[in-house]
mmCIF file with all atom_site columns, C-alpha atoms in Angstrom:
data_model
loop_
_atom_site.group_PDB
_atom_site.id
_atom_site.type_symbol
_atom_site.label_atom_id
_atom_site.label_alt_id
_atom_site.label_comp_id
_atom_site.label_asym_id
_atom_site.label_entity_id
_atom_site.label_seq_id
_atom_site.pdbx_PDB_ins_code
_atom_site.Cartn_x
_atom_site.Cartn_y
_atom_site.Cartn_z
_atom_site.occupancy
_atom_site.B_iso_or_equiv
_atom_site.pdbx_formal_charge
_atom_site.auth_seq_id
_atom_site.auth_comp_id
_atom_site.auth_asym_id
_atom_site.auth_atom_id
_atom_site.pdbx_PDB_model_num
ATOM 1   C CA . MET A 1 1   ? 110.446 97.854  100.800 1.00 81.00 ? 1   MET A CA 1
ATOM 2   C CA . LYS A 1 2   ? 113.611 100.310 100.546 1.00 87.00 ? 2   LYS A CA 1
ATOM 3   C CA . ARG A 1 3   ? 112.533 101.659 96.969  1.00 86.00 ? 3   ARG A CA 1
ATOM 4   C CA . THR A 1 4   ? 108.686 101.969 98.806  1.00 88.00 ? 4   THR A CA 1
ATOM 5   C CA . ILE A 1 5   ? 110.226 104.240 101.294 1.00 92.00 ? 5   ILE A CA 1
ATOM 6   C CA . LEU A 1 6   ? 112.571 105.949 99.009  1.00 90.00 ? 6   LEU A CA 1
ATOM 7   C CA . ASN A 1 7   ? 108.924 106.620 96.655  1.00 89.00 ? 7   ASN A CA 1
ATOM 8   C CA . ILE A 1 8   ? 106.717 107.670 99.653  1.00 91.00 ? 8   ILE A CA 1
ATOM 9   C CA . MET A 1 9   ? 109.537 110.519 100.792 1.00 93.00 ? 9   MET A CA 1
ATOM 10  C CA . ALA A 1 10  ? 110.076 111.579 97.352  1.00 91.00 ? 10  ALA A CA 1
ATOM 11  C CA . THR A 1 11  ? 105.956 112.071 97.259  1.00 92.00 ? 11  THR A CA 1
ATOM 12  C CA . THR A 1 12  ? 105.694 114.028 100.399 1.00 94.00 ? 12  THR A CA 1
ATOM 13  C CA . GLY A 1 13  ? 108.581 115.838 99.293  1.00 93.00 ? 13  GLY A CA 1
ATOM 14  C CA . ILE A 1 14  ? 106.644 116.944 96.302  1.00 92.00 ? 14  ILE A CA 1
ATOM 15  C CA . ALA A 1 15  ? 103.272 117.367 98.041  1.00 93.00 ? 15  ALA A CA 1
ATOM 16  C CA . LEU A 1 16  ? 104.709 119.714 100.227 1.00 93.00 ? 16  LEU A CA 1
ATOM 17  C CA . VAL A 1 17  ? 106.705 121.775 97.356  1.00 93.00 ? 17  VAL A CA 1
ATOM 18  C CA . VAL A 1 18  ? 103.342 122.022 95.277  1.00 91.00 ? 18  VAL A CA 1
ATOM 19  C CA . LEU A 1 19  ? 101.615 122.922 98.490  1.00 91.00 ? 19  LEU A CA 1
ATOM 20  C CA . SER A 1 20  ? 104.022 125.691 98.706  1.00 91.00 ? 20  SER A CA 1
ATOM 21  C CA . PHE A 1 21  ? 103.800 127.071 96.022  1.00 90.00 ? 21  PHE A CA 1
ATOM 22  C CA . ILE A 1 22  ? 100.046 126.877 95.936  1.00 89.00 ? 22  ILE A CA 1
ATOM 23  C CA . ALA A 1 23  ? 100.028 128.473 99.297  1.00 87.00 ? 23  ALA A CA 1
ATOM 24  C CA . MET A 1 24  ? 102.011 131.295 97.923  1.00 89.00 ? 24  MET A CA 1
ATOM 25  C CA . TYR A 1 25  ? 99.792  131.806 95.203  1.00 88.00 ? 25  TYR A CA 1
ATOM 26  C CA . TYR A 1 26  ? 97.191  132.331 97.825  1.00 84.00 ? 26  TYR A CA 1
ATOM 27  C CA . GLY A 1 27  ? 99.149  134.777 99.846  1.00 84.00 ? 27  GLY A CA 1
ATOM 28  C CA . GLY A 1 28  ? 100.139 132.430 102.707 1.00 80.00 ? 28  GLY A CA 1
ATOM 29  C CA . SER A 1 29  ? 103.279 132.701 104.471 1.00 77.00 ? 29  SER A CA 1
ATOM 30  C CA . LEU A 1 30  ? 103.905 129.160 106.551 1.00 78.00 ? 30  LEU A CA 1
ATOM 31  C CA . ILE A 1 31  ? 103.364 125.596 106.467 1.00 81.00 ? 31  ILE A CA 1
ATOM 32  C CA . CYS A 1 32  ? 102.221 123.752 109.958 1.00 85.00 ? 32  CYS A CA 1
ATOM 33  C CA . VAL A 1 33  ? 104.674 120.887 111.072 1.00 90.00 ? 33  VAL A CA 1
ATOM 34  C CA . ASN A 1 34  ? 101.527 118.989 111.834 1.00 91.00 ? 34  ASN A CA 1
ATOM 35  C CA . ILE A 1 35  ? 100.608 119.315 108.104 1.00 91.00 ? 35  ILE A CA 1
ATOM 36  C CA . VAL A 1 36  ? 104.160 117.745 106.701 1.00 93.00 ? 36  VAL A CA 1
ATOM 37  C CA . PHE A 1 37  ? 103.264 114.340 109.149 1.00 95.00 ? 37  PHE A CA 1
ATOM 38  C CA . GLN A 1 38  ? 99.617  114.707 107.745 1.00 95.00 ? 38  GLN A CA 1
ATOM 39  C CA . VAL A 1 39  ? 100.769 114.405 104.266 1.00 95.00 ? 39  VAL A CA 1
ATOM 40  C CA . LEU A 1 40  ? 103.477 111.887 105.195 1.00 95.00 ? 40  LEU A CA 1
ATOM 41  C CA . GLY A 1 41  ? 100.388 109.964 106.678 1.00 96.00 ? 41  GLY A CA 1
ATOM 42  C CA . LEU A 1 42  ? 98.754  110.083 103.653 1.00 95.00 ? 42  LEU A CA 1
ATOM 43  C CA . ASN A 1 43  ? 101.499 109.125 101.402 1.00 95.00 ? 43  ASN A CA 1
ATOM 44  C CA . ILE A 1 44  ? 101.978 105.708 103.493 1.00 95.00 ? 44  ILE A CA 1
ATOM 45  C CA . ILE A 1 45  ? 98.462  104.659 103.299 1.00 96.00 ? 45  ILE A CA 1
ATOM 46  C CA . ILE A 1 46  ? 98.206  105.699 99.733  1.00 95.00 ? 46  ILE A CA 1
ATOM 47  C CA . TYR A 1 47  ? 100.928 103.602 98.785  1.00 94.00 ? 47  TYR A CA 1
ATOM 48  C CA . ALA A 1 48  ? 99.873  100.885 100.650 1.00 94.00 ? 48  ALA A CA 1
ATOM 49  C CA . GLY A 1 49  ? 96.795  100.767 98.537  1.00 94.00 ? 49  GLY A CA 1
ATOM 50  C CA . ILE A 1 50  ? 98.562  100.868 95.518  1.00 91.00 ? 50  ILE A CA 1
ATOM 51  C CA . HIS A 1 51  ? 100.718 98.143  96.535  1.00 92.00 ? 51  HIS A CA 1
ATOM 52  C CA . ILE A 1 52  ? 97.679  96.093  96.769  1.00 93.00 ? 52  ILE A CA 1
ATOM 53  C CA . LEU A 1 53  ? 96.071  97.429  93.508  1.00 91.00 ? 53  LEU A CA 1
ATOM 54  C CA . ASN A 1 54  ? 99.692  96.407  91.700  1.00 88.00 ? 54  ASN A CA 1
ATOM 55  C CA . ARG A 1 55  ? 98.383  92.625  92.633  1.00 91.00 ? 55  ARG A CA 1
ATOM 56  C CA . PHE A 1 56  ? 95.838  92.380  90.140  1.00 88.00 ? 56  PHE A CA 1
ATOM 57  C CA . GLU A 1 57  ? 96.238  92.641  86.409  1.00 87.00 ? 57  GLU A CA 1
ATOM 58  C CA . TYR A 1 58  ? 94.296  95.079  84.547  1.00 87.00 ? 58  TYR A CA 1
ATOM 59  C CA . ARG A 1 59  ? 93.679  94.357  81.006  1.00 88.00 ? 59  ARG A CA 1
ATOM 60  C CA . TYR A 1 60  ? 93.914  98.048  80.074  1.00 89.00 ? 60  TYR A CA 1
ATOM 61  C CA . PRO A 1 61  ? 97.018  100.366 81.443  1.00 85.00 ? 61  PRO A CA 1
ATOM 62  C CA . ILE A 1 62  ? 94.315  103.455 81.405  1.00 89.00 ? 62  ILE A CA 1
ATOM 63  C CA . LEU A 1 63  ? 92.020  101.087 83.720  1.00 89.00 ? 63  LEU A CA 1
ATOM 64  C CA . GLU A 1 64  ? 94.721  100.853 86.082  1.00 89.00 ? 64  GLU A CA 1
ATOM 65  C CA . THR A 1 65  ? 95.840  104.210 85.728  1.00 88.00 ? 65  THR A CA 1
ATOM 66  C CA . GLY A 1 66  ? 92.141  105.483 86.510  1.00 90.00 ? 66  GLY A CA 1
ATOM 67  C CA . LEU A 1 67  ? 91.923  103.583 88.958  1.00 93.00 ? 67  LEU A CA 1
ATOM 68  C CA . LYS A 1 68  ? 94.532  104.371 91.182  1.00 91.00 ? 68  LYS A CA 1
ATOM 69  C CA . LEU A 1 69  ? 93.945  108.402 90.531  1.00 92.00 ? 69  LEU A CA 1
ATOM 70  C CA . VAL A 1 70  ? 90.513  107.614 91.891  1.00 94.00 ? 70  VAL A CA 1
ATOM 71  C CA . TYR A 1 71  ? 91.705  105.925 94.733  1.00 95.00 ? 71  TYR A CA 1
ATOM 72  C CA . ILE A 1 72  ? 94.005  108.897 95.235  1.00 94.00 ? 72  ILE A CA 1
ATOM 73  C CA . PHE A 1 73  ? 91.204  111.354 95.176  1.00 93.00 ? 73  PHE A CA 1
ATOM 74  C CA . VAL A 1 74  ? 89.089  109.529 97.854  1.00 95.00 ? 74  VAL A CA 1
ATOM 75  C CA . LEU A 1 75  ? 91.652  109.369 100.102 1.00 95.00 ? 75  LEU A CA 1
ATOM 76  C CA . VAL A 1 76  ? 93.011  113.255 99.512  1.00 94.00 ? 76  VAL A CA 1
ATOM 77  C CA . LEU A 1 77  ? 89.100  114.221 100.206 1.00 94.00 ? 77  LEU A CA 1
ATOM 78  C CA . ILE A 1 78  ? 88.512  111.954 103.176 1.00 95.00 ? 78  ILE A CA 1
ATOM 79  C CA . SER A 1 79  ? 92.175  113.369 104.300 1.00 95.00 ? 79  SER A CA 1
ATOM 80  C CA . GLY A 1 80  ? 90.820  117.077 103.950 1.00 93.00 ? 80  GLY A CA 1
ATOM 81  C CA . CYS A 1 81  ? 87.700  116.394 106.073 1.00 94.00 ? 81  CYS A CA 1
ATOM 82  C CA . ILE A 1 82  ? 89.412  114.525 108.625 1.00 95.00 ? 82  ILE A CA 1
ATOM 83  C CA . PHE A 1 83  ? 92.500  116.873 109.286 1.00 94.00 ? 83  PHE A CA 1
ATOM 84  C CA . GLU A 1 84  ? 90.118  119.938 108.346 1.00 91.00 ? 84  GLU A CA 1
ATOM 85  C CA . TRP A 1 85  ? 91.896  121.199 105.218 1.00 90.00 ? 85  TRP A CA 1
ATOM 86  C CA . TYR A 1 86  ? 89.212  122.542 103.822 1.00 89.00 ? 86  TYR A CA 1
ATOM 87  C CA . SER A 1 87  ? 89.101  125.566 105.967 1.00 86.00 ? 87  SER A CA 1
ATOM 88  C CA . SER A 1 88  ? 92.412  126.816 104.314 1.00 85.00 ? 88  SER A CA 1
ATOM 89  C CA . ILE A 1 89  ? 92.245  125.309 101.267 1.00 87.00 ? 89  ILE A CA 1
ATOM 90  C CA . SER A 1 90  ? 88.856  124.462 98.706  1.00 90.00 ? 90  SER A CA 1
ATOM 91  C CA . VAL A 1 91  ? 88.139  121.100 97.090  1.00 92.00 ? 91  VAL A CA 1
ATOM 92  C CA . PHE A 1 92  ? 88.748  122.033 93.590  1.00 93.00 ? 92  PHE A CA 1
ATOM 93  C CA . THR A 1 93  ? 92.476  123.503 94.877  1.00 91.00 ? 93  THR A CA 1
ATOM 94  C CA . LEU A 1 94  ? 92.994  120.429 96.368  1.00 91.00 ? 94  LEU A CA 1
ATOM 95  C CA . GLY A 1 95  ? 92.052  118.621 93.574  1.00 91.00 ? 95  GLY A CA 1
ATOM 96  C CA . VAL A 1 96  ? 94.429  120.023 91.120  1.00 91.00 ? 96  VAL A CA 1
ATOM 97  C CA . MET A 1 97  ? 97.137  119.606 93.487  1.00 92.00 ? 97  MET A CA 1
ATOM 98  C CA . THR A 1 98  ? 96.640  116.026 93.603  1.00 92.00 ? 98  THR A CA 1
ATOM 99  C CA . VAL A 1 99  ? 96.579  115.767 89.652  1.00 91.00 ? 99  VAL A CA 1
ATOM 100 C CA . ILE A 1 100 ? 99.883  117.976 89.677  1.00 92.00 ? 100 ILE A CA 1
ATOM 101 C CA . ILE A 1 101 ? 100.955 115.648 92.042  1.00 92.00 ? 101 ILE A CA 1
ATOM 102 C CA . PHE A 1 102 ? 99.920  112.367 90.441  1.00 90.00 ? 102 PHE A CA 1
ATOM 103 C CA . ALA A 1 103 ? 101.542 113.520 86.924  1.00 91.00 ? 103 ALA A CA 1
ATOM 104 C CA . VAL A 1 104 ? 104.604 114.392 87.970  1.00 91.00 ? 104 VAL A CA 1
ATOM 105 C CA . CYS A 1 105 ? 105.036 111.122 90.100  1.00 88.00 ? 105 CYS A CA 1
ATOM 106 C CA . VAL A 1 106 ? 103.835 108.910 86.841  1.00 87.00 ? 106 VAL A CA 1
ATOM 107 C CA . CYS A 1 107 ? 106.610 110.732 84.984  1.00 90.00 ? 107 CYS A CA 1
ATOM 108 C CA . LEU A 1 108 ? 109.427 109.837 87.500  1.00 87.00 ? 108 LEU A CA 1
ATOM 109 C CA . ASP A 1 109 ? 108.160 106.363 87.540  1.00 85.00 ? 109 ASP A CA 1
ATOM 110 C CA . MET A 1 110 ? 108.573 106.489 83.760  1.00 88.00 ? 110 MET A CA 1
ATOM 111 C CA . PHE A 1 111 ? 111.913 107.736 83.651  1.00 88.00 ? 111 PHE A CA 1
ATOM 112 C CA . THR A 1 112 ? 112.744 105.435 86.518  1.00 85.00 ? 112 THR A CA 1
ATOM 113 C CA . LEU A 1 113 ? 111.479 102.582 84.178  1.00 85.00 ? 113 LEU A CA 1
ATOM 114 C CA . LEU A 1 114 ? 113.628 103.897 81.318  1.00 89.00 ? 114 LEU A CA 1
ATOM 115 C CA . ASP A 1 115 ? 116.952 103.703 83.439  1.00 86.00 ? 115 ASP A CA 1
ATOM 116 C CA . GLU A 1 116 ? 116.024 100.383 84.271  1.00 87.00 ? 116 GLU A CA 1
ATOM 117 C CA . VAL A 1 117 ? 115.593 99.140  80.713  1.00 88.00 ? 117 VAL A CA 1
ATOM 118 C CA . ARG A 1 118 ? 118.768 101.054 79.717  1.00 90.00 ? 118 ARG A CA 1
ATOM 119 C CA . SER A 1 119 ? 120.716 98.974  82.421  1.00 88.00 ? 119 SER A CA 1
ATOM 120 C CA . ILE A 1 120 ? 119.144 95.653  81.361  1.00 90.00 ? 120 ILE A CA 1
ATOM 121 C CA . ASN A 1 121 ? 120.087 96.354  77.974  1.00 88.00 ? 121 ASN A CA 1
ATOM 122 C CA . LYS A 1 122 ? 123.326 97.232  78.609  1.00 88.00 ? 122 LYS A CA 1
ATOM 123 C CA . MET A 1 123 ? 123.717 93.723  80.770  1.00 88.00 ? 123 MET A CA 1
ATOM 124 C CA . ILE A 1 124 ? 122.618 92.215  77.413  1.00 87.00 ? 124 ILE A CA 1
ATOM 125 C CA . ASP A 1 125 ? 125.087 93.488  74.721  1.00 77.00 ? 125 ASP A CA 1
#
C-alpha cells in the first residue's frame, strides 16, 4: 500500500512536470491548482485499474503493456472531456504527454526492479 501511494505521487509529479514543459512550449505561464488535484485523482483511478489488470496472467508481456497503455489512454481521454482539458490542449498533445509519462514510469519501474534483483542476489551470496 505504501509503495502504491508513493508510485501515485511520483506519477503525479512526473505528469505535472511534463505538463509544465508542454505549457512553457505553448507559451503558458501558470498551472491552476485544480489541475493538480485532477491529475492526482486520475492517477489514483489509473493505479486502481492497473492493480486489477495485474491480477490476470498474460502470456505475452507486450500484450500486458499494450493493455495498460490503452487503459490509460482511454482514462486520459475521458478525463479530458470531463475536466474540459481540450479547451487548452489538443488531443494529440495529450496523447503524446500520456506516452511520455508512461515511458518514464516504465523505465523507473525497471530500475526499481533491477535494484530489487541486486538486493536479492546479495542476500543469496
